[in-house]
Tab-separated table of C-alpha atoms and ligand atoms in Angstrom:
chain	number	residue	atom	x	y	z
Z	1	MET	CA	67.543	-110.981	-25.840
Z	2	ASN	CA	68.364	-113.874	-28.162
Z	3	PHE	CA	71.967	-114.717	-28.932
Z	4	LEU	CA	74.172	-117.217	-30.651
Z	5	ILE	CA	77.524	-118.214	-29.171
Z	6	LYS	CA	79.799	-119.703	-31.801
Z	7	ASN	CA	82.776	-122.048	-31.508
Z	8	GLY	CA	83.132	-122.176	-27.720
Z	9	LEU	CA	84.217	-125.245	-25.750
Z	10	ILE	CA	81.112	-126.177	-23.752
Z	11	VAL	CA	81.987	-127.693	-20.385
Z	12	ASN	CA	79.475	-129.709	-18.384
Z	13	ALA	CA	80.128	-131.860	-15.335
Z	14	ASP	CA	80.148	-135.005	-17.479
Z	15	SER	CA	81.536	-133.877	-20.837
Z	16	SER	CA	83.127	-131.099	-22.834
Z	17	PHE	CA	82.747	-130.479	-26.553
Z	18	LYS	CA	83.032	-127.717	-29.139
Z	19	SER	CA	79.665	-126.482	-30.301
Z	20	ASP	CA	77.462	-123.472	-30.958
Z	21	ILE	CA	74.692	-122.480	-28.545
Z	22	LEU	CA	71.520	-120.633	-29.458
Z	23	SER	CA	69.628	-118.922	-26.643
Z	24	VAL	CA	66.017	-117.908	-27.292
Z	25	ASP	CA	63.720	-116.238	-24.765
Z	26	GLY	CA	66.012	-116.971	-21.838
Z	27	LYS	CA	66.412	-120.691	-22.512
Z	28	ILE	CA	69.008	-122.710	-24.345
Z	29	SER	CA	67.232	-123.532	-27.563
Z	30	ARG	CA	69.822	-125.478	-29.587
Z	31	ILE	CA	73.307	-126.902	-29.106
Z	32	GLU	CA	74.750	-127.952	-32.429
Z	33	LYS	CA	77.794	-127.515	-34.555
Z	34	ASN	CA	77.588	-124.725	-37.129
Z	35	ILE	CA	74.225	-123.231	-36.277
Z	36	ALA	CA	73.412	-120.818	-39.089
Z	37	VAL	CA	72.897	-117.218	-38.101
Z	38	PRO	CA	69.238	-117.347	-37.086
Z	39	ASP	CA	66.442	-115.511	-38.755
Z	40	LEU	CA	65.621	-113.520	-35.660
Z	41	GLU	CA	67.164	-110.547	-34.062
Z	42	SER	CA	70.121	-112.086	-32.314
Z	43	SER	CA	73.549	-111.056	-31.158
Z	44	ILE	CA	76.434	-113.215	-32.194
Z	45	ILE	CA	79.395	-113.920	-29.965
Z	46	ASP	CA	82.559	-115.480	-31.264
Z	47	ALA	CA	83.849	-117.632	-28.403
Z	48	SER	CA	86.615	-119.419	-30.328
Z	49	ASP	CA	89.162	-118.953	-27.537
Z	50	CYS	CA	86.707	-119.302	-24.679
Z	51	LEU	CA	85.025	-121.933	-22.527
Z	52	ILE	CA	81.262	-121.870	-22.075
Z	53	LEU	CA	80.340	-122.799	-18.510
Z	54	PRO	CA	77.052	-123.120	-16.616
Z	55	GLY	CA	76.598	-120.057	-14.395
Z	56	GLY	CA	78.266	-120.479	-11.027
Z	57	ILE	CA	76.097	-121.275	-7.995
Z	58	ASP	CA	77.416	-120.190	-4.602
Z	59	THR	CA	75.761	-122.327	-1.941
Z	60	HIS	CA	76.605	-120.062	0.973
Z	61	VAL	CA	76.491	-116.260	1.242
Z	62	HIS	CA	75.519	-113.888	4.063
Z	63	LEU	CA	74.474	-110.567	2.529
Z	64	HIS	CA	73.362	-107.759	4.814
Z	65	LEU	CA	73.632	-110.067	7.826
Z	66	PRO	CA	72.761	-108.315	11.097
Z	67	THR	CA	75.476	-108.694	13.761
Z	68	PRO	CA	76.541	-106.744	16.884
Z	69	ALA	CA	79.153	-105.057	14.631
Z	70	GLY	CA	76.460	-103.903	12.207
Z	71	PHE	CA	75.394	-105.505	8.930
Z	72	SER	CA	77.855	-107.522	6.850
Z	73	ALA	CA	79.266	-105.061	4.345
Z	74	ASP	CA	77.684	-106.334	1.109
Z	75	ASP	CA	73.940	-106.090	0.609
Z	76	PHE	CA	72.029	-107.961	-2.095
Z	77	ALA	CA	72.776	-105.278	-4.711
Z	78	THR	CA	76.530	-104.929	-4.147
Z	79	GLY	CA	77.119	-108.609	-3.348
Z	80	SER	CA	75.293	-109.806	-6.440
Z	81	LYS	CA	77.180	-107.397	-8.699
Z	82	ALA	CA	80.454	-108.743	-7.296
Z	83	ALA	CA	79.155	-112.293	-7.830
Z	84	LEU	CA	78.384	-111.584	-11.496
Z	85	ALA	CA	81.820	-110.053	-12.051
Z	86	GLY	CA	83.250	-113.387	-10.935
Z	87	GLY	CA	80.886	-115.663	-12.879
Z	88	THR	CA	78.409	-116.561	-10.147
Z	89	THR	CA	74.840	-116.205	-11.407
Z	90	SER	CA	72.910	-117.710	-8.490
Z	91	PHE	CA	73.458	-118.016	-4.784
Z	92	ILE	CA	71.808	-119.191	-1.616
Z	93	ASP	CA	71.525	-116.804	1.327
Z	94	PHE	CA	69.814	-117.298	4.676
Z	95	VAL	CA	66.668	-116.447	6.575
Z	96	THR	CA	67.731	-116.003	10.200
Z	97	PRO	CA	64.764	-114.987	12.358
Z	98	HIS	CA	65.378	-113.591	15.802
Z	99	ARG	CA	64.014	-115.647	18.644
Z	100	GLY	CA	60.328	-114.962	19.114
Z	101	GLN	CA	59.851	-114.071	15.419
Z	102	SER	CA	57.807	-116.268	13.081
Z	103	ILE	CA	59.943	-118.140	10.525
Z	104	VAL	CA	57.406	-117.447	7.786
Z	105	GLU	CA	57.375	-113.724	8.574
Z	106	ALA	CA	61.192	-113.645	8.580
Z	107	LEU	CA	61.133	-115.399	5.187
Z	108	ARG	CA	58.743	-112.770	3.793
Z	109	LEU	CA	60.968	-109.927	4.982
Z	110	ARG	CA	64.165	-111.542	3.715
Z	111	ARG	CA	62.590	-112.046	0.287
Z	112	GLN	CA	61.907	-108.314	0.138
Z	113	GLU	CA	65.608	-107.635	0.774
Z	114	ALA	CA	66.659	-110.245	-1.773
Z	115	ALA	CA	64.526	-108.537	-4.442
Z	116	ASN	CA	67.484	-106.138	-4.963
Z	117	SER	CA	69.681	-108.986	-6.159
Z	118	LEU	CA	71.007	-109.010	-9.724
Z	119	CYS	CA	71.541	-112.789	-9.369
Z	120	ASP	CA	68.943	-115.507	-8.839
Z	121	VAL	CA	68.526	-116.260	-5.140
Z	122	LYS	CA	67.333	-119.145	-3.026
Z	123	LEU	CA	67.200	-119.056	0.758
Z	124	HIS	CA	68.147	-121.547	3.448
Z	125	VAL	CA	65.760	-121.086	6.392
Z	126	SER	CA	67.199	-121.224	9.929
Z	127	PRO	CA	65.031	-122.353	12.826
Z	128	VAL	CA	66.744	-120.648	15.795
Z	129	GLU	CA	64.493	-122.136	18.484
Z	130	TRP	CA	61.891	-124.895	18.812
Z	131	THR	CA	58.429	-123.582	19.667
Z	132	ASN	CA	54.943	-125.018	19.233
Z	133	GLN	CA	54.867	-123.268	15.817
Z	134	THR	CA	58.149	-124.596	14.433
Z	135	GLU	CA	56.947	-127.903	13.008
Z	136	GLN	CA	54.028	-126.335	11.120
Z	137	GLU	CA	56.188	-123.465	9.887
Z	138	ILE	CA	58.816	-125.839	8.499
Z	139	ILE	CA	56.116	-127.876	6.733
Z	140	HIS	CA	54.585	-124.673	5.352
Z	141	CYS	CA	58.003	-123.561	4.026
Z	142	ILE	CA	58.526	-126.892	2.242
Z	143	LYS	CA	55.013	-127.324	0.884
Z	144	ASN	CA	54.035	-123.730	0.053
Z	145	GLU	CA	57.169	-121.620	-0.164
Z	146	GLY	CA	59.507	-123.801	-2.219
Z	147	ILE	CA	62.102	-123.967	0.565
Z	148	LYS	CA	64.173	-127.124	0.597
Z	149	SER	CA	66.988	-126.516	3.053
Z	150	PHE	CA	67.019	-125.619	6.735
Z	151	LYS	CA	70.236	-124.408	8.321
Z	152	VAL	CA	70.933	-125.080	11.963
Z	153	TYR	CA	73.849	-123.833	14.023
Z	154	MET	CA	75.559	-125.888	16.709
Z	155	ALA	CA	77.717	-122.816	17.454
Z	156	TYR	CA	76.355	-119.434	18.625
Z	157	GLN	CA	74.109	-121.032	21.315
Z	158	SER	CA	73.413	-117.676	22.964
Z	159	THR	CA	71.801	-116.197	19.836
Z	160	ILE	CA	70.903	-118.455	16.913
Z	161	GLY	CA	72.302	-121.872	17.896
Z	162	LEU	CA	70.009	-124.833	18.553
Z	163	ARG	CA	70.362	-127.412	21.321
Z	164	LYS	CA	70.964	-131.018	20.305
Z	165	GLU	CA	67.427	-132.156	21.165
Z	166	ASP	CA	65.945	-129.313	19.082
Z	167	ILE	CA	68.240	-130.044	16.148
Z	168	PHE	CA	66.896	-133.594	16.258
Z	169	LYS	CA	63.297	-132.316	16.149
Z	170	VAL	CA	64.106	-130.108	13.146
Z	171	MET	CA	65.777	-133.027	11.393
Z	172	LYS	CA	62.799	-135.323	12.007
Z	173	VAL	CA	60.306	-132.961	10.410
Z	174	VAL	CA	62.586	-131.819	7.572
Z	175	GLY	CA	63.527	-135.410	6.722
Z	176	LYS	CA	59.915	-136.586	6.794
Z	177	HIS	CA	58.810	-133.845	4.369
Z	178	GLY	CA	61.590	-134.200	1.815
Z	179	GLY	CA	63.935	-131.369	2.825
Z	180	ILE	CA	67.564	-131.272	3.839
Z	181	VAL	CA	69.219	-129.925	6.984
Z	182	THR	CA	72.352	-127.867	6.466
Z	183	MET	CA	74.549	-127.575	9.499
Z	184	HIS	CA	77.219	-125.275	10.939
Z	185	CYS	CA	79.211	-127.834	12.912
Z	186	GLU	CA	81.196	-126.408	15.819
Z	187	MET	CA	80.869	-127.415	19.486
Z	188	ASP	CA	79.748	-124.249	21.256
Z	189	GLU	CA	80.529	-125.366	24.827
Z	190	ILE	CA	84.164	-126.066	23.988
Z	191	ILE	CA	84.558	-122.735	22.171
Z	192	GLU	CA	83.091	-120.801	25.098
Z	193	LYS	CA	85.321	-122.591	27.604
Z	194	ASN	CA	88.432	-121.938	25.490
Z	195	ARG	CA	87.527	-118.291	24.934
Z	196	LYS	CA	87.031	-117.646	28.651
Z	197	GLN	CA	90.323	-119.295	29.482
Z	198	LEU	CA	92.286	-117.398	26.807
Z	199	LEU	CA	90.806	-114.022	27.749
Z	200	SER	CA	91.481	-114.636	31.450
Z	201	GLN	CA	95.155	-115.127	30.526
Z	202	GLY	CA	95.190	-111.794	28.673
Z	203	LYS	CA	95.254	-113.536	25.276
Z	204	THR	CA	93.130	-111.076	23.342
Z	205	ALA	CA	94.774	-110.859	19.884
Z	206	PRO	CA	93.293	-112.358	16.666
Z	207	LYS	CA	95.886	-115.158	16.742
Z	208	PHE	CA	94.000	-116.674	19.686
Z	209	HIS	CA	90.830	-117.063	17.615
Z	210	PRO	CA	92.021	-120.347	16.011
Z	211	LEU	CA	93.223	-121.618	19.404
Z	212	SER	CA	89.691	-121.218	20.724
Z	213	ARG	CA	88.370	-123.354	17.861
Z	214	PRO	CA	90.853	-126.214	17.268
Z	215	ASN	CA	90.129	-128.992	14.755
Z	216	ALA	CA	88.343	-131.128	17.346
Z	217	VAL	CA	85.709	-128.405	17.823
Z	218	GLU	CA	84.601	-129.058	14.245
Z	219	SER	CA	85.224	-132.792	13.939
Z	220	GLU	CA	83.374	-133.668	17.159
Z	221	ALA	CA	80.412	-131.593	15.980
Z	222	VAL	CA	80.473	-133.259	12.555
Z	223	LYS	CA	80.500	-136.710	14.174
Z	224	ASN	CA	77.520	-135.762	16.369
Z	225	ALA	CA	75.607	-134.190	13.478
Z	226	ILE	CA	76.012	-137.302	11.342
Z	227	ALA	CA	74.787	-139.546	14.184
Z	228	LEU	CA	71.749	-137.328	14.782
Z	229	ALA	CA	70.873	-137.164	11.071
Z	230	GLU	CA	71.121	-140.946	10.781
Z	231	LYS	CA	68.761	-141.419	13.722
Z	232	ALA	CA	66.363	-138.769	12.415
Z	233	GLU	CA	66.523	-140.167	8.844
Z	234	CYS	CA	67.295	-136.748	7.442
Z	235	PRO	CA	69.701	-135.807	4.622
Z	236	LEU	CA	72.540	-133.681	5.983
Z	237	TYR	CA	74.588	-130.978	4.245
Z	238	ILE	CA	77.626	-129.886	6.243
Z	239	VAL	CA	78.730	-126.349	5.453
Z	240	HIS	CA	82.303	-124.996	5.360
Z	241	VAL	CA	84.167	-128.213	6.233
Z	242	SER	CA	87.723	-127.217	7.177
Z	243	THR	CA	89.490	-130.173	8.851
Z	244	HIS	CA	90.833	-133.538	7.775
Z	245	GLU	CA	89.310	-135.187	10.856
Z	246	ALA	CA	85.820	-134.030	9.854
Z	247	LEU	CA	86.397	-135.485	6.389
Z	248	ASP	CA	87.074	-138.889	7.939
Z	249	HIS	CA	83.653	-138.876	9.652
Z	250	ILE	CA	81.936	-137.696	6.463
Z	251	HIS	CA	83.667	-140.322	4.356
Z	252	LYS	CA	82.674	-143.066	6.794
Z	253	ALA	CA	79.008	-142.005	6.658
Z	254	GLN	CA	79.028	-141.736	2.864
Z	255	SER	CA	80.581	-145.208	2.630
Z	256	LYS	CA	77.507	-146.546	4.478
Z	257	ARG	CA	75.344	-144.693	1.927
Z	258	GLN	CA	74.043	-142.215	4.475
Z	259	PRO	CA	72.974	-139.042	2.614
Z	260	VAL	CA	75.676	-136.715	3.926
Z	261	TYR	CA	76.925	-133.945	1.626
Z	262	ALA	CA	79.918	-131.731	2.293
Z	263	GLU	CA	80.807	-128.187	1.292
Z	264	THR	CA	84.113	-126.401	1.725
Z	265	CYS	CA	85.197	-122.841	0.882
Z	266	PRO	CA	88.142	-121.330	-1.040
Z	267	GLN	CA	89.607	-119.893	2.172
Z	268	TYR	CA	90.098	-123.388	3.616
Z	269	LEU	CA	91.680	-124.579	0.359
Z	270	LEU	CA	94.047	-121.659	-0.137
Z	271	LEU	CA	94.805	-119.856	3.138
Z	272	ASP	CA	96.320	-121.096	6.396
Z	273	GLU	CA	96.572	-120.252	10.072
Z	274	SER	CA	99.956	-118.513	9.750
Z	275	LEU	CA	97.987	-115.460	8.558
Z	276	TYR	CA	96.799	-114.837	12.122
Z	277	ASP	CA	100.370	-114.122	13.211
Z	278	GLN	CA	100.310	-110.488	12.087
Z	279	PRO	CA	99.391	-107.119	13.631
Z	280	PHE	CA	95.688	-106.641	14.380
Z	281	ASP	CA	94.731	-104.679	11.249
Z	282	GLN	CA	96.027	-107.463	8.995
Z	283	ALA	CA	95.133	-110.514	11.090
Z	284	CYS	CA	91.555	-109.444	11.851
Z	285	ALA	CA	90.533	-109.962	8.217
Z	286	TYR	CA	91.007	-113.713	8.658
Z	287	VAL	CA	88.815	-114.044	11.739
Z	288	MET	CA	86.088	-116.345	10.527
Z	289	SER	CA	84.477	-119.527	11.798
Z	290	PRO	CA	85.714	-122.153	11.433
Z	291	PRO	CA	89.174	-120.565	11.466
Z	292	LEU	CA	91.904	-121.114	8.897
Z	293	ARG	CA	93.754	-124.388	9.399
Z	294	LYS	CA	97.041	-126.118	8.579
Z	295	LYS	CA	98.570	-127.250	5.299
Z	296	GLU	CA	97.622	-130.891	5.941
Z	297	ASP	CA	93.950	-129.887	6.220
Z	298	ARG	CA	94.151	-127.930	2.947
Z	299	GLU	CA	95.667	-130.877	1.156
Z	300	ALA	CA	93.026	-133.242	2.577
Z	301	LEU	CA	90.252	-130.906	1.373
Z	302	TRP	CA	91.619	-130.791	-2.194
Z	303	GLN	CA	91.882	-134.583	-2.145
Z	304	ALA	CA	88.310	-134.880	-0.839
Z	305	ILE	CA	87.091	-132.773	-3.765
Z	306	ALA	CA	88.947	-134.980	-6.209
Z	307	ASP	CA	87.530	-138.095	-4.504
Z	308	GLY	CA	83.934	-136.813	-4.539
Z	309	ILE	CA	83.640	-136.586	-0.737
Z	310	ILE	CA	83.214	-132.811	-0.924
Z	311	LEU	CA	80.582	-131.948	-3.515
Z	312	THR	CA	80.359	-128.166	-3.412
Z	313	VAL	CA	82.524	-125.115	-2.835
Z	314	GLY	CA	80.605	-122.116	-1.475
Z	315	THR	CA	82.194	-118.957	-0.130
Z	316	ASP	CA	80.482	-118.216	3.204
Z	317	HIS	CA	80.741	-114.661	1.832
Z	318	CYS	CA	80.341	-112.445	4.896
Z	319	PRO	CA	82.608	-109.391	4.600
Z	320	PHE	CA	83.182	-106.816	7.310
Z	321	THR	CA	85.140	-103.590	6.993
Z	322	LEU	CA	88.290	-102.861	8.970
Z	323	GLU	CA	86.312	-100.431	11.093
Z	324	GLN	CA	83.820	-103.194	11.953
Z	325	LYS	CA	86.615	-105.681	12.667
Z	326	ARG	CA	88.259	-103.134	15.018
Z	327	LEU	CA	85.387	-103.672	17.419
Z	328	GLY	CA	87.528	-106.555	18.643
Z	329	LEU	CA	90.796	-104.613	18.903
Z	330	HIS	CA	91.191	-105.578	22.562
Z	331	ASP	CA	89.153	-108.795	22.526
Z	332	PHE	CA	89.240	-111.251	19.601
Z	333	THR	CA	85.814	-112.638	20.583
Z	334	LYS	CA	84.266	-109.296	19.560
Z	335	ILE	CA	85.721	-109.304	16.028
Z	336	PRO	CA	82.797	-109.949	13.650
Z	337	ASN	CA	83.356	-113.344	12.072
Z	338	GLY	CA	83.558	-113.636	8.307
Z	339	ALA	CA	85.255	-112.603	5.081
Z	340	GLY	CA	84.221	-111.877	1.498
Z	341	GLY	CA	84.911	-114.019	-1.543
Z	342	VAL	CA	81.814	-114.325	-3.720
Z	343	GLU	CA	83.612	-112.501	-6.539
Z	344	HIS	CA	86.676	-114.745	-6.562
Z	345	ARG	CA	85.386	-118.303	-6.018
Z	346	MET	CA	85.329	-119.290	-9.687
Z	347	SER	CA	88.644	-117.703	-10.714
Z	348	LEU	CA	90.448	-119.038	-7.626
Z	349	LEU	CA	89.201	-122.581	-8.194
Z	350	TYR	CA	90.025	-122.391	-11.891
Z	351	THR	CA	93.534	-121.050	-11.241
Z	352	TYR	CA	94.545	-123.089	-8.202
Z	353	GLY	CA	92.412	-126.128	-9.022
Z	354	VAL	CA	92.263	-126.662	-12.792
Z	355	LEU	CA	95.461	-124.909	-13.876
Z	356	GLN	CA	97.452	-126.550	-11.091
Z	357	ASN	CA	96.100	-129.982	-12.066
Z	358	ARG	CA	94.319	-130.587	-8.780
Z	359	ILE	CA	90.931	-130.949	-10.460
Z	360	SER	CA	89.681	-131.474	-14.008
Z	361	LEU	CA	87.580	-128.951	-15.921
Z	362	GLN	CA	84.565	-131.223	-15.435
Z	363	LYS	CA	85.145	-131.351	-11.689
Z	364	PHE	CA	85.427	-127.552	-11.663
Z	365	VAL	CA	81.936	-127.286	-13.169
Z	366	GLU	CA	80.619	-129.982	-10.845
Z	367	ILE	CA	81.776	-128.245	-7.634
Z	368	THR	CA	80.985	-124.686	-8.706
Z	369	SER	CA	77.557	-125.292	-10.245
Z	370	THR	CA	76.130	-128.732	-11.051
Z	371	ASN	CA	76.204	-130.380	-7.628
Z	372	ALA	CA	74.772	-127.285	-5.941
Z	373	ALA	CA	71.909	-127.208	-8.451
Z	374	LYS	CA	71.186	-130.891	-7.805
Z	375	ILE	CA	71.296	-130.654	-4.016
Z	376	ILE	CA	69.264	-127.474	-3.757
Z	377	GLY	CA	66.584	-128.394	-6.317
Z	378	TRP	CA	67.595	-126.122	-9.215
Z	379	PHE	CA	68.680	-128.891	-11.604
Z	380	PRO	CA	68.297	-129.137	-14.629
Z	381	GLN	CA	67.153	-125.527	-15.100
Z	382	LYS	CA	70.563	-124.581	-13.732
Z	383	GLY	CA	73.878	-126.382	-13.361
Z	384	ILE	CA	74.055	-127.799	-16.879
Z	385	ILE	CA	74.269	-126.574	-20.463
Z	386	GLN	CA	71.629	-128.475	-22.418
Z	387	ALA	CA	68.642	-127.638	-24.605
Z	388	GLY	CA	65.742	-126.527	-22.403
Z	389	SER	CA	67.858	-125.286	-19.486
Z	390	ASN	CA	68.024	-121.648	-18.440
Z	391	ALA	CA	70.567	-119.686	-20.447
Z	392	ASP	CA	72.669	-119.012	-17.316
Z	393	LEU	CA	75.971	-119.010	-19.135
Z	394	LEU	CA	79.526	-117.823	-18.729
Z	395	VAL	CA	81.711	-117.027	-21.688
Z	396	TRP	CA	84.916	-117.766	-19.796
Z	397	ASP	CA	88.194	-116.324	-20.966
Z	398	PRO	CA	90.832	-118.837	-19.830
Z	399	ASN	CA	93.633	-116.358	-20.506
Z	400	ALA	CA	92.314	-113.288	-18.714
Z	401	LYS	CA	94.436	-112.406	-15.678
Z	402	GLN	CA	93.844	-110.412	-12.541
Z	403	LYS	CA	95.694	-109.608	-9.336
Z	404	ILE	CA	93.097	-109.556	-6.578
Z	405	SER	CA	92.932	-106.331	-4.606
Z	406	ALA	CA	90.465	-104.590	-2.295
Z	407	LYS	CA	91.072	-101.464	-4.379
Z	408	THR	CA	89.721	-102.984	-7.586
Z	409	HIS	CA	87.251	-105.653	-6.446
Z	410	HIS	CA	83.482	-105.077	-6.637
Z	411	GLN	CA	82.792	-106.294	-3.100
Z	412	ASN	CA	81.736	-103.445	-0.817
Z	413	CYS	CA	84.597	-103.834	1.622
Z	414	ASP	CA	88.065	-102.410	2.248
Z	415	LEU	CA	89.438	-105.851	3.177
Z	416	ASN	CA	90.070	-108.819	0.910
Z	417	VAL	CA	91.556	-112.041	2.263
Z	418	TYR	CA	92.760	-112.995	-1.236
Z	419	LYS	CA	94.589	-109.721	-1.866
Z	420	GLY	CA	97.736	-110.307	-3.866
Z	421	PHE	CA	96.517	-113.626	-5.312
Z	422	GLU	CA	97.079	-113.809	-9.071
Z	423	VAL	CA	94.253	-115.490	-10.966
Z	424	GLN	CA	93.928	-116.604	-14.560
Z	425	GLY	CA	90.490	-117.332	-16.027
Z	426	LEU	CA	87.616	-114.874	-15.679
Z	427	PRO	CA	84.171	-114.373	-17.189
Z	428	LYS	CA	84.084	-112.235	-20.327
Z	429	TYR	CA	80.291	-112.286	-20.399
Z	430	THR	CA	77.872	-113.490	-17.726
Z	431	PHE	CA	74.268	-114.247	-18.702
Z	432	ILE	CA	71.288	-115.076	-16.510
Z	433	SER	CA	68.235	-116.477	-18.328
Z	434	GLY	CA	69.591	-115.064	-21.562
Z	435	THR	CA	70.151	-111.544	-20.253
Z	436	LEU	CA	73.648	-110.110	-20.262
Z	437	LYS	CA	74.483	-109.211	-16.673
Z	438	TRP	CA	78.231	-108.760	-16.842
Z	439	ASN	CA	80.510	-107.655	-19.653
Z	440	ALA	CA	84.186	-107.561	-18.644
Z	441	ASP	CA	84.790	-104.751	-21.128
Z	442	ASP	CA	81.955	-102.661	-19.752
Z	443	ALA	CA	81.700	-102.866	-15.988
Z	444	ASP	CA	78.632	-100.640	-15.952
Z	445	LEU	CA	76.579	-103.604	-17.197
Z	446	ALA	CA	75.603	-101.552	-20.252
Z	447	ASP	CA	73.304	-103.118	-22.827
Z	448	PHE	CA	74.851	-105.730	-25.007
Z	449	HIS	CA	74.887	-105.135	-28.765
A	1	URP	O1	82.772	-116.602	10.099
A	1	URP	C1	81.726	-116.836	9.496
A	1	URP	N1	81.579	-117.971	8.904
A	1	URP	N2	80.753	-115.919	9.463
A	1	URP	C2	79.500	-116.059	8.865
A	1	URP	C3	78.482	-116.689	9.752
A	1	URP	C4	78.709	-118.167	9.881
A	1	URP	O2	79.198	-118.582	10.906
A	1	URP	O3	78.412	-118.917	8.957
A	2	ZN	ZN1	77.975	-119.064	6.844
């Protein structure tokens, strides 16, 4: 479908200006003032009161993730619909083989699942062990499969975590072949020791989850990850940074020009550990790793975004239903870790970032789209509004309001950690490669006329 958007305020990471946009055959064809109604069959959108934003890119989602509590509640179909409703047009999920399985085979299978997505998808590939195949498989992924990023876990040593010496081997090969290692930084040994101790004292409620993973669990891991990446000469992307101490290590490395990139998530910017001090059915929703932190951490994270230390905000979208969470009713270590948020990332950051003067409109676009596209290898097809780029566009209504609720959200889950949050600023229309994928006035994604 071709379309002309008239009179919107186009916002890119480096500028904003009023202009018209013509999209032809899925690409942005022209950006000029007063484009005449074209001589081709086009729809015309009057965006006088709207912003035009590059489609949101969520760097971190876990759809249909297998866990002992069953799969995370959103699959690629439901999760991507929720993403579109919130203005996210592309996201990056994960390939997590089980030990003994070929990485390349796991990638093939995960791509089949991702084919149900309504959004564009890239995949981070996770080596979960080091075998005599791993090096060749990583090289194959980079050279033949278009994979750029490899996610390793310092936590979860008993299932998918990698030992330090194996992380180093992954970093060496990824760095040498032009990829990037993304890292879940939490010190597994300390978590396991704390968990054992808490459980032995009868401390089984969700409020003990954060006590098993204090700030030092993350910051020590971040420090170690940075040192390893420096030695291995590998770019490092640290996911879901949640503590001010970790930011200090990241800032120090960046000041020495080491390629270290940091991501945080809306939950660490907007929620805090007091939420664990509730009865099980409420508190369990907030059991995620890393856990929610204190006000001073939240403030440091907002500041780090403003200062350019944190470059991206992903969601770590990994929802579980109350029934799934109740698996840990008598033992917090059995509560499946994670919460949803892919639908709300853009509106939360707009409301609590831009409208509360914590970040500029340009910074909003940078952290929700442009930087992710650059880091993950999607730029300039995505992440910017310019002639020649994909027409992944949001017609963003800055006045639209919503009160977030699990009853009305599109995520396939009966829990929502942002329930009760009021947001202002939502997509009116969401386009991917020139195709209308979301129309706020027609939630059935009916054809656009
Ligand atoms: O609690 C979380 N973050 N769950 C998703 C899996 C992970 O650790 O990233
Ligand atoms: Zn995650």
